[in-house]
Amino acid sequence: MNTTAFLAYLDGRQVRWKLVLDRCAKAADQDPRAQLVAVFDALGEWAHAPCDGLRSNAFVNAQAVLAEDGSVVRTAAARHKRALRGRLAALAGEAGAADPGLLADQLLLIFEGAVLAHALDSVAEPVEKARHTACRLIAAATTRTPGVRGATGRGAEGPGF
């Protein structure tokens, strides 16, 4: 395998993912709870994208194929996952979570589980179920800031903040 080419592919894919994530975050409310849910909206969009998507999760594949500690591909994949966790933790803190790191870890586990379930086709509608689970967890783990509108404009399927 050409490691340099694969690293370039991972970086390009990360740029495309971040564009989808940023667009979904922008479409969400300013409420950090809605921003957290937007991560799962982006995952849903990404999962159904005609290119990239979750049919072949490059980061999971990179970690599985090159699982040895310290490999440059594994390091790059882990860096991208840590960036997502950092974003989740920052938003969890802004949302008033008592333990932003714990909420970020829990949301990342839900996110990663949905990615894997989608790739393996082991659960029907895994991204939608992950979003629903994330909404419930976010609502339970965060505080409501007076005067902040927290709906994502999704009606009954929204987080209900």
JSON list of N, CA and C in Angstrom, two decimals, residues 28-98:
[
{"chain": "A", "resi": 28, "resn": "ALA", "atom": "N", "xyz": [-28.11, 24.30, 12.03]},
{"chain": "A", "resi": 28, "resn": "ALA", "atom": "CA", "xyz": [-28.71, 24.08, 13.35]},
{"chain": "A", "resi": 28, "resn": "ALA", "atom": "C", "xyz": [-28.84, 25.42, 14.06]},
{"chain": "A", "resi": 29, "resn": "ASP", "atom": "N", "xyz": [-29.42, 25.36, 15.19]},
{"chain": "A", "resi": 29, "resn": "ASP", "atom": "CA", "xyz": [-29.60, 26.50, 16.06]},
{"chain": "A", "resi": 29, "resn": "ASP", "atom": "C", "xyz": [-28.26, 26.91, 16.66]},
{"chain": "A", "resi": 30, "resn": "GLN", "atom": "N", "xyz": [-28.19, 28.09, 17.25]},
{"chain": "A", "resi": 30, "resn": "GLN", "atom": "CA", "xyz": [-26.99, 28.53, 17.96]},
{"chain": "A", "resi": 30, "resn": "GLN", "atom": "C", "xyz": [-26.80, 27.81, 19.29]},
{"chain": "A", "resi": 31, "resn": "ASP", "atom": "N", "xyz": [-27.86, 27.16, 19.78]},
{"chain": "A", "resi": 31, "resn": "ASP", "atom": "CA", "xyz": [-27.79, 26.42, 21.02]},
{"chain": "A", "resi": 31, "resn": "ASP", "atom": "C", "xyz": [-26.76, 25.30, 20.87]},
{"chain": "A", "resi": 32, "resn": "PRO", "atom": "N", "xyz": [-25.79, 25.21, 21.78]},
{"chain": "A", "resi": 32, "resn": "PRO", "atom": "CA", "xyz": [-24.77, 24.16, 21.66]},
{"chain": "A", "resi": 32, "resn": "PRO", "atom": "C", "xyz": [-25.35, 22.75, 21.68]},
{"chain": "A", "resi": 33, "resn": "ARG", "atom": "N", "xyz": [-26.50, 22.57, 22.32]},
{"chain": "A", "resi": 33, "resn": "ARG", "atom": "CA", "xyz": [-27.14, 21.25, 22.29]},
{"chain": "A", "resi": 33, "resn": "ARG", "atom": "C", "xyz": [-27.57, 20.90, 20.87]},
{"chain": "A", "resi": 34, "resn": "ALA", "atom": "N", "xyz": [-28.11, 21.86, 20.17]},
{"chain": "A", "resi": 34, "resn": "ALA", "atom": "CA", "xyz": [-28.49, 21.63, 18.78]},
{"chain": "A", "resi": 34, "resn": "ALA", "atom": "C", "xyz": [-27.26, 21.40, 17.92]},
{"chain": "A", "resi": 35, "resn": "GLN", "atom": "N", "xyz": [-26.16, 22.05, 18.26]},
{"chain": "A", "resi": 35, "resn": "GLN", "atom": "CA", "xyz": [-24.91, 21.84, 17.55]},
{"chain": "A", "resi": 35, "resn": "GLN", "atom": "C", "xyz": [-24.40, 20.41, 17.76]},
{"chain": "A", "resi": 36, "resn": "LEU", "atom": "N", "xyz": [-24.58, 19.87, 18.97]},
{"chain": "A", "resi": 36, "resn": "LEU", "atom": "CA", "xyz": [-24.21, 18.48, 19.22]},
{"chain": "A", "resi": 36, "resn": "LEU", "atom": "C", "xyz": [-25.05, 17.53, 18.37]},
{"chain": "A", "resi": 37, "resn": "VAL", "atom": "N", "xyz": [-26.34, 17.78, 18.30]},
{"chain": "A", "resi": 37, "resn": "VAL", "atom": "CA", "xyz": [-27.22, 16.95, 17.47]},
{"chain": "A", "resi": 37, "resn": "VAL", "atom": "C", "xyz": [-26.83, 17.07, 16.00]},
{"chain": "A", "resi": 38, "resn": "ALA", "atom": "N", "xyz": [-26.37, 18.24, 15.60]},
{"chain": "A", "resi": 38, "resn": "ALA", "atom": "CA", "xyz": [-25.97, 18.46, 14.21]},
{"chain": "A", "resi": 38, "resn": "ALA", "atom": "C", "xyz": [-24.85, 17.51, 13.77]},
{"chain": "A", "resi": 39, "resn": "VAL", "atom": "N", "xyz": [-24.04, 17.06, 14.72]},
{"chain": "A", "resi": 39, "resn": "VAL", "atom": "CA", "xyz": [-23.01, 16.08, 14.38]},
{"chain": "A", "resi": 39, "resn": "VAL", "atom": "C", "xyz": [-23.67, 14.82, 13.83]},
{"chain": "A", "resi": 40, "resn": "PHE", "atom": "N", "xyz": [-24.78, 14.42, 14.41]},
{"chain": "A", "resi": 40, "resn": "PHE", "atom": "CA", "xyz": [-25.49, 13.23, 13.94]},
{"chain": "A", "resi": 40, "resn": "PHE", "atom": "C", "xyz": [-26.28, 13.51, 12.67]},
{"chain": "A", "resi": 41, "resn": "ASP", "atom": "N", "xyz": [-26.71, 14.76, 12.49]},
{"chain": "A", "resi": 41, "resn": "ASP", "atom": "CA", "xyz": [-27.32, 15.13, 11.21]},
{"chain": "A", "resi": 41, "resn": "ASP", "atom": "C", "xyz": [-26.28, 15.03, 10.10]},
{"chain": "A", "resi": 42, "resn": "ALA", "atom": "N", "xyz": [-25.08, 15.48, 10.39]},
{"chain": "A", "resi": 42, "resn": "ALA", "atom": "CA", "xyz": [-23.99, 15.38, 9.40]},
{"chain": "A", "resi": 42, "resn": "ALA", "atom": "C", "xyz": [-23.67, 13.92, 9.12]},
{"chain": "A", "resi": 43, "resn": "LEU", "atom": "N", "xyz": [-23.66, 13.10, 10.14]},
{"chain": "A", "resi": 43, "resn": "LEU", "atom": "CA", "xyz": [-23.41, 11.67, 9.95]},
{"chain": "A", "resi": 43, "resn": "LEU", "atom": "C", "xyz": [-24.47, 11.07, 9.05]},
{"chain": "A", "resi": 44, "resn": "GLY", "atom": "N", "xyz": [-25.73, 11.47, 9.24]},
{"chain": "A", "resi": 44, "resn": "GLY", "atom": "CA", "xyz": [-26.80, 10.98, 8.38]},
{"chain": "A", "resi": 44, "resn": "GLY", "atom": "C", "xyz": [-26.61, 11.39, 6.93]},
{"chain": "A", "resi": 45, "resn": "GLU", "atom": "N", "xyz": [-26.23, 12.65, 6.75]},
{"chain": "A", "resi": 45, "resn": "GLU", "atom": "CA", "xyz": [-25.98, 13.13, 5.38]},
{"chain": "A", "resi": 45, "resn": "GLU", "atom": "C", "xyz": [-24.80, 12.38, 4.77]},
{"chain": "A", "resi": 46, "resn": "TRP", "atom": "N", "xyz": [-23.76, 12.20, 5.55]},
{"chain": "A", "resi": 46, "resn": "TRP", "atom": "CA", "xyz": [-22.55, 11.51, 5.08]},
{"chain": "A", "resi": 46, "resn": "TRP", "atom": "C", "xyz": [-22.85, 10.05, 4.74]},
{"chain": "A", "resi": 47, "resn": "ALA", "atom": "N", "xyz": [-23.68, 9.41, 5.57]},
{"chain": "A", "resi": 47, "resn": "ALA", "atom": "CA", "xyz": [-24.00, 7.99, 5.37]},
{"chain": "A", "resi": 47, "resn": "ALA", "atom": "C", "xyz": [-24.71, 7.75, 4.05]},
{"chain": "A", "resi": 48, "resn": "HIS", "atom": "N", "xyz": [-25.48, 8.73, 3.62]},
{"chain": "A", "resi": 48, "resn": "HIS", "atom": "CA", "xyz": [-26.27, 8.56, 2.40]},
{"chain": "A", "resi": 48, "resn": "HIS", "atom": "C", "xyz": [-25.68, 9.30, 1.20]},
{"chain": "A", "resi": 49, "resn": "ALA", "atom": "N", "xyz": [-24.45, 9.76, 1.35]},
{"chain": "A", "resi": 49, "resn": "ALA", "atom": "CA", "xyz": [-23.79, 10.48, 0.25]},
{"chain": "A", "resi": 49, "resn": "ALA", "atom": "C", "xyz": [-23.42, 9.49, -0.85]},
{"chain": "A", "resi": 50, "resn": "PRO", "atom": "N", "xyz": [-23.56, 9.92, -2.11]},
{"chain": "A", "resi": 50, "resn": "PRO", "atom": "CA", "xyz": [-23.22, 9.02, -3.22]},
{"chain": "A", "resi": 50, "resn": "PRO", "atom": "C", "xyz": [-21.72, 8.69, -3.30]},
{"chain": "A", "resi": 51, "resn": "CYS", "atom": "N", "xyz": [-20.90, 9.61, -2.82]},
{"chain": "A", "resi": 51, "resn": "CYS", "atom": "CA", "xyz": [-19.46, 9.32, -2.77]},
{"chain": "A", "resi": 51, "resn": "CYS", "atom": "C", "xyz": [-19.03, 9.45, -1.32]},
{"chain": "A", "resi": 52, "resn": "ASP", "atom": "N", "xyz": [-17.89, 8.93, -0.99]},
{"chain": "A", "resi": 52, "resn": "ASP", "atom": "CA", "xyz": [-17.42, 8.86, 0.39]},
{"chain": "A", "resi": 52, "resn": "ASP", "atom": "C", "xyz": [-18.42, 8.07, 1.21]},
{"chain": "A", "resi": 53, "resn": "GLY", "atom": "N", "xyz": [-19.19, 8.76, 2.02]},
{"chain": "A", "resi": 53, "resn": "GLY", "atom": "CA", "xyz": [-20.19, 8.10, 2.83]},
{"chain": "A", "resi": 53, "resn": "GLY", "atom": "C", "xyz": [-19.58, 7.09, 3.79]},
{"chain": "A", "resi": 54, "resn": "LEU", "atom": "N", "xyz": [-20.42, 6.19, 4.25]},
{"chain": "A", "resi": 54, "resn": "LEU", "atom": "CA", "xyz": [-19.98, 5.21, 5.23]},
{"chain": "A", "resi": 54, "resn": "LEU", "atom": "C", "xyz": [-19.83, 3.82, 4.61]},
{"chain": "A", "resi": 55, "resn": "ARG", "atom": "N", "xyz": [-20.00, 3.72, 3.30]},
{"chain": "A", "resi": 55, "resn": "ARG", "atom": "CA", "xyz": [-19.84, 2.41, 2.67]},
{"chain": "A", "resi": 55, "resn": "ARG", "atom": "C", "xyz": [-18.45, 1.86, 2.95]},
{"chain": "A", "resi": 56, "resn": "SER", "atom": "N", "xyz": [-17.50, 2.74, 2.97]},
{"chain": "A", "resi": 56, "resn": "SER", "atom": "CA", "xyz": [-16.12, 2.33, 3.23]},
{"chain": "A", "resi": 56, "resn": "SER", "atom": "C", "xyz": [-15.54, 3.34, 4.19]},
{"chain": "A", "resi": 57, "resn": "ASN", "atom": "N", "xyz": [-15.63, 3.05, 5.46]},
{"chain": "A", "resi": 57, "resn": "ASN", "atom": "CA", "xyz": [-15.12, 4.00, 6.43]},
{"chain": "A", "resi": 57, "resn": "ASN", "atom": "C", "xyz": [-13.60, 3.93, 6.46]},
{"chain": "A", "resi": 58, "resn": "ALA", "atom": "N", "xyz": [-12.98, 4.90, 5.85]},
{"chain": "A", "resi": 58, "resn": "ALA", "atom": "CA", "xyz": [-11.53, 4.89, 5.69]},
{"chain": "A", "resi": 58, "resn": "ALA", "atom": "C", "xyz": [-10.80, 4.88, 7.03]},
{"chain": "A", "resi": 59, "resn": "PHE", "atom": "N", "xyz": [-11.33, 5.57, 8.01]},
{"chain": "A", "resi": 59, "resn": "PHE", "atom": "CA", "xyz": [-10.64, 5.65, 9.29]},
{"chain": "A", "resi": 59, "resn": "PHE", "atom": "C", "xyz": [-10.69, 4.31, 10.03]},
{"chain": "A", "resi": 60, "resn": "VAL", "atom": "N", "xyz": [-11.85, 3.64, 10.00]},
{"chain": "A", "resi": 60, "resn": "VAL", "atom": "CA", "xyz": [-11.95, 2.32, 10.62]},
{"chain": "A", "resi": 60, "resn": "VAL", "atom": "C", "xyz": [-11.06, 1.34, 9.87]},
{"chain": "A", "resi": 61, "resn": "ASN", "atom": "N", "xyz": [-11.12, 1.38, 8.54]},
{"chain": "A", "resi": 61, "resn": "ASN", "atom": "CA", "xyz": [-10.29, 0.48, 7.74]},
{"chain": "A", "resi": 61, "resn": "ASN", "atom": "C", "xyz": [-8.81, 0.73, 8.01]},
{"chain": "A", "resi": 62, "resn": "ALA", "atom": "N", "xyz": [-8.43, 1.97, 8.09]},
{"chain": "A", "resi": 62, "resn": "ALA", "atom": "CA", "xyz": [-7.02, 2.30, 8.34]},
{"chain": "A", "resi": 62, "resn": "ALA", "atom": "C", "xyz": [-6.57, 1.74, 9.67]},
{"chain": "A", "resi": 63, "resn": "GLN", "atom": "N", "xyz": [-7.41, 1.84, 10.68]},
{"chain": "A", "resi": 63, "resn": "GLN", "atom": "CA", "xyz": [-7.03, 1.33, 11.99]},
{"chain": "A", "resi": 63, "resn": "GLN", "atom": "C", "xyz": [-7.01, -0.18, 12.00]},
{"chain": "A", "resi": 64, "resn": "ALA", "atom": "N", "xyz": [-7.90, -0.83, 11.25]},
{"chain": "A", "resi": 64, "resn": "ALA", "atom": "CA", "xyz": [-7.93, -2.28, 11.23]},
{"chain": "A", "resi": 64, "resn": "ALA", "atom": "C", "xyz": [-6.77, -2.85, 10.42]},
{"chain": "A", "resi": 65, "resn": "VAL", "atom": "N", "xyz": [-6.52, -2.27, 9.27]},
{"chain": "A", "resi": 65, "resn": "VAL", "atom": "CA", "xyz": [-5.46, -2.77, 8.39]},
{"chain": "A", "resi": 65, "resn": "VAL", "atom": "C", "xyz": [-4.09, -2.48, 8.95]},
{"chain": "A", "resi": 66, "resn": "LEU", "atom": "N", "xyz": [-3.92, -1.31, 9.48]},
{"chain": "A", "resi": 66, "resn": "LEU", "atom": "CA", "xyz": [-2.61, -0.91, 10.01]},
{"chain": "A", "resi": 66, "resn": "LEU", "atom": "C", "xyz": [-2.71, -0.72, 11.52]},
{"chain": "A", "resi": 67, "resn": "ALA", "atom": "N", "xyz": [-3.02, -1.79, 12.21]},
{"chain": "A", "resi": 67, "resn": "ALA", "atom": "CA", "xyz": [-3.34, -1.70, 13.63]},
{"chain": "A", "resi": 67, "resn": "ALA", "atom": "C", "xyz": [-2.13, -1.55, 14.53]},
{"chain": "A", "resi": 68, "resn": "GLU", "atom": "N", "xyz": [-0.94, -1.70, 13.99]},
{"chain": "A", "resi": 68, "resn": "GLU", "atom": "CA", "xyz": [0.22, -1.62, 14.88]},
{"chain": "A", "resi": 68, "resn": "GLU", "atom": "C", "xyz": [0.36, -0.21, 15.44]},
{"chain": "A", "resi": 69, "resn": "ASP", "atom": "N", "xyz": [0.62, -0.18, 16.74]},
{"chain": "A", "resi": 69, "resn": "ASP", "atom": "CA", "xyz": [0.81, 1.10, 17.40]},
{"chain": "A", "resi": 69, "resn": "ASP", "atom": "C", "xyz": [1.92, 1.89, 16.72]},
{"chain": "A", "resi": 70, "resn": "GLY", "atom": "N", "xyz": [1.67, 3.18, 16.59]},
{"chain": "A", "resi": 70, "resn": "GLY", "atom": "CA", "xyz": [2.69, 4.07, 16.04]},
{"chain": "A", "resi": 70, "resn": "GLY", "atom": "C", "xyz": [2.73, 4.17, 14.54]},
{"chain": "A", "resi": 71, "resn": "SER", "atom": "N", "xyz": [1.91, 3.37, 13.81]},
{"chain": "A", "resi": 71, "resn": "SER", "atom": "CA", "xyz": [1.93, 3.50, 12.35]},
{"chain": "A", "resi": 71, "resn": "SER", "atom": "C", "xyz": [1.40, 4.89, 11.97]},
{"chain": "A", "resi": 72, "resn": "VAL", "atom": "N", "xyz": [1.92, 5.46, 10.92]},
{"chain": "A", "resi": 72, "resn": "VAL", "atom": "CA", "xyz": [1.53, 6.81, 10.53]},
{"chain": "A", "resi": 72, "resn": "VAL", "atom": "C", "xyz": [0.07, 6.88, 10.12]},
{"chain": "A", "resi": 73, "resn": "VAL", "atom": "N", "xyz": [-0.45, 5.83, 9.52]},
{"chain": "A", "resi": 73, "resn": "VAL", "atom": "CA", "xyz": [-1.86, 5.83, 9.11]},
{"chain": "A", "resi": 73, "resn": "VAL", "atom": "C", "xyz": [-2.76, 5.76, 10.33]},
{"chain": "A", "resi": 74, "resn": "ARG", "atom": "N", "xyz": [-2.43, 4.91, 11.27]},
{"chain": "A", "resi": 74, "resn": "ARG", "atom": "CA", "xyz": [-3.22, 4.82, 12.50]},
{"chain": "A", "resi": 74, "resn": "ARG", "atom": "C", "xyz": [-3.17, 6.14, 13.26]},
{"chain": "A", "resi": 75, "resn": "THR", "atom": "N", "xyz": [-2.01, 6.74, 13.31]},
{"chain": "A", "resi": 75, "resn": "THR", "atom": "CA", "xyz": [-1.85, 8.03, 13.99]},
{"chain": "A", "resi": 75, "resn": "THR", "atom": "C", "xyz": [-2.72, 9.10, 13.33]},
{"chain": "A", "resi": 76, "resn": "ALA", "atom": "N", "xyz": [-2.75, 9.11, 12.00]},
{"chain": "A", "resi": 76, "resn": "ALA", "atom": "CA", "xyz": [-3.57, 10.10, 11.28]},
{"chain": "A", "resi": 76, "resn": "ALA", "atom": "C", "xyz": [-5.06, 9.86, 11.54]},
{"chain": "A", "resi": 77, "resn": "ALA", "atom": "N", "xyz": [-5.48, 8.60, 11.50]},
{"chain": "A", "resi": 77, "resn": "ALA", "atom": "CA", "xyz": [-6.89, 8.29, 11.75]},
{"chain": "A", "resi": 77, "resn": "ALA", "atom": "C", "xyz": [-7.28, 8.69, 13.17]},
{"chain": "A", "resi": 78, "resn": "ALA", "atom": "N", "xyz": [-6.41, 8.38, 14.13]},
{"chain": "A", "resi": 78, "resn": "ALA", "atom": "CA", "xyz": [-6.70, 8.73, 15.52]},
{"chain": "A", "resi": 78, "resn": "ALA", "atom": "C", "xyz": [-6.75, 10.24, 15.71]},
{"chain": "A", "resi": 79, "resn": "ARG", "atom": "N", "xyz": [-5.91, 10.98, 15.01]},
{"chain": "A", "resi": 79, "resn": "ARG", "atom": "CA", "xyz": [-5.92, 12.45, 15.10]},
{"chain": "A", "resi": 79, "resn": "ARG", "atom": "C", "xyz": [-7.27, 13.00, 14.66]},
{"chain": "A", "resi": 80, "resn": "HIS", "atom": "N", "xyz": [-7.82, 12.45, 13.59]},
{"chain": "A", "resi": 80, "resn": "HIS", "atom": "CA", "xyz": [-9.13, 12.92, 13.10]},
{"chain": "A", "resi": 80, "resn": "HIS", "atom": "C", "xyz": [-10.23, 12.59, 14.11]},
{"chain": "A", "resi": 81, "resn": "LYS", "atom": "N", "xyz": [-10.16, 11.41, 14.73]},
{"chain": "A", "resi": 81, "resn": "LYS", "atom": "CA", "xyz": [-11.16, 11.04, 15.73]},
{"chain": "A", "resi": 81, "resn": "LYS", "atom": "C", "xyz": [-11.04, 11.93, 16.97]},
{"chain": "A", "resi": 82, "resn": "ARG", "atom": "N", "xyz": [-9.82, 12.25, 17.37]},
{"chain": "A", "resi": 82, "resn": "ARG", "atom": "CA", "xyz": [-9.62, 13.14, 18.52]},
{"chain": "A", "resi": 82, "resn": "ARG", "atom": "C", "xyz": [-10.16, 14.54, 18.23]},
{"chain": "A", "resi": 83, "resn": "ALA", "atom": "N", "xyz": [-10.04, 14.98, 16.98]},
{"chain": "A", "resi": 83, "resn": "ALA", "atom": "CA", "xyz": [-10.58, 16.29, 16.62]},
{"chain": "A", "resi": 83, "resn": "ALA", "atom": "C", "xyz": [-12.10, 16.31, 16.78]},
{"chain": "A", "resi": 84, "resn": "LEU", "atom": "N", "xyz": [-12.76, 15.24, 16.38]},
{"chain": "A", "resi": 84, "resn": "LEU", "atom": "CA", "xyz": [-14.21, 15.17, 16.55]},
{"chain": "A", "resi": 84, "resn": "LEU", "atom": "C", "xyz": [-14.56, 15.14, 18.04]},
{"chain": "A", "resi": 85, "resn": "ARG", "atom": "N", "xyz": [-13.81, 14.38, 18.83]},
{"chain": "A", "resi": 85, "resn": "ARG", "atom": "CA", "xyz": [-14.06, 14.33, 20.26]},
{"chain": "A", "resi": 85, "resn": "ARG", "atom": "C", "xyz": [-13.86, 15.70, 20.89]},
{"chain": "A", "resi": 86, "resn": "GLY", "atom": "N", "xyz": [-12.84, 16.42, 20.45]},
{"chain": "A", "resi": 86, "resn": "GLY", "atom": "CA", "xyz": [-12.60, 17.77, 20.97]},
{"chain": "A", "resi": 86, "resn": "GLY", "atom": "C", "xyz": [-13.75, 18.70, 20.66]},
{"chain": "A", "resi": 87, "resn": "ARG", "atom": "N", "xyz": [-14.28, 18.59, 19.46]},
{"chain": "A", "resi": 87, "resn": "ARG", "atom": "CA", "xyz": [-15.42, 19.43, 19.08]},
{"chain": "A", "resi": 87, "resn": "ARG", "atom": "C", "xyz": [-16.63, 19.09, 19.96]},
{"chain": "A", "resi": 88, "resn": "LEU", "atom": "N", "xyz": [-16.87, 17.80, 20.15]},
{"chain": "A", "resi": 88, "resn": "LEU", "atom": "CA", "xyz": [-17.98, 17.37, 21.00]},
{"chain": "A", "resi": 88, "resn": "LEU", "atom": "C", "xyz": [-17.80, 17.86, 22.44]},
{"chain": "A", "resi": 89, "resn": "ALA", "atom": "N", "xyz": [-16.59, 17.76, 22.97]},
{"chain": "A", "resi": 89, "resn": "ALA", "atom": "CA", "xyz": [-16.33, 18.18, 24.35]},
{"chain": "A", "resi": 89, "resn": "ALA", "atom": "C", "xyz": [-16.53, 19.68, 24.51]},
{"chain": "A", "resi": 90, "resn": "ALA", "atom": "N", "xyz": [-16.07, 20.46, 23.54]},
{"chain": "A", "resi": 90, "resn": "ALA", "atom": "CA", "xyz": [-16.24, 21.91, 23.62]},
{"chain": "A", "resi": 90, "resn": "ALA", "atom": "C", "xyz": [-17.73, 22.27, 23.60]},
{"chain": "A", "resi": 91, "resn": "LEU", "atom": "N", "xyz": [-18.49, 21.65, 22.72]},
{"chain": "A", "resi": 91, "resn": "LEU", "atom": "CA", "xyz": [-19.93, 21.93, 22.66]},
{"chain": "A", "resi": 91, "resn": "LEU", "atom": "C", "xyz": [-20.64, 21.44, 23.92]},
{"chain": "A", "resi": 92, "resn": "ALA", "atom": "N", "xyz": [-20.21, 20.30, 24.45]},
{"chain": "A", "resi": 92, "resn": "ALA", "atom": "CA", "xyz": [-20.81, 19.79, 25.69]},
{"chain": "A", "resi": 92, "resn": "ALA", "atom": "C", "xyz": [-20.58, 20.76, 26.84]},
{"chain": "A", "resi": 93, "resn": "GLY", "atom": "N", "xyz": [-19.39, 21.34, 26.89]},
{"chain": "A", "resi": 93, "resn": "GLY", "atom": "CA", "xyz": [-19.10, 22.34, 27.92]},
{"chain": "A", "resi": 93, "resn": "GLY", "atom": "C", "xyz": [-19.97, 23.57, 27.76]},
{"chain": "A", "resi": 94, "resn": "GLU", "atom": "N", "xyz": [-20.11, 24.04, 26.52]},
{"chain": "A", "resi": 94, "resn": "GLU", "atom": "CA", "xyz": [-20.96, 25.21, 26.25]},
{"chain": "A", "resi": 94, "resn": "GLU", "atom": "C", "xyz": [-22.42, 24.92, 26.57]},
{"chain": "A", "resi": 95, "resn": "ALA", "atom": "N", "xyz": [-22.81, 23.65, 26.44]},
{"chain": "A", "resi": 95, "resn": "ALA", "atom": "CA", "xyz": [-24.20, 23.26, 26.68]},
{"chain": "A", "resi": 95, "resn": "ALA", "atom": "C", "xyz": [-24.50, 23.09, 28.17]},
{"chain": "A", "resi": 96, "resn": "GLY", "atom": "N", "xyz": [-23.47, 23.18, 29.01]},
{"chain": "A", "resi": 96, "resn": "GLY", "atom": "CA", "xyz": [-23.68, 23.08, 30.44]},
{"chain": "A", "resi": 96, "resn": "GLY", "atom": "C", "xyz": [-23.59, 21.68, 31.00]},
{"chain": "A", "resi": 97, "resn": "ALA", "atom": "N", "xyz": [-22.96, 20.76, 30.27]},
{"chain": "A", "resi": 97, "resn": "ALA", "atom": "CA", "xyz": [-22.80, 19.40, 30.79]},
{"chain": "A", "resi": 97, "resn": "ALA", "atom": "C", "xyz": [-21.95, 19.44, 32.05]},
{"chain": "A", "resi": 98, "resn": "ALA", "atom": "N", "xyz": [-22.34, 18.69, 33.06]},
{"chain": "A", "resi": 98, "resn": "ALA", "atom": "CA", "xyz": [-21.57, 18.63, 34.30]},
{"chain": "A", "resi": 98, "resn": "ALA", "atom": "C", "xyz": [-20.19, 18.05, 34.04]}
]
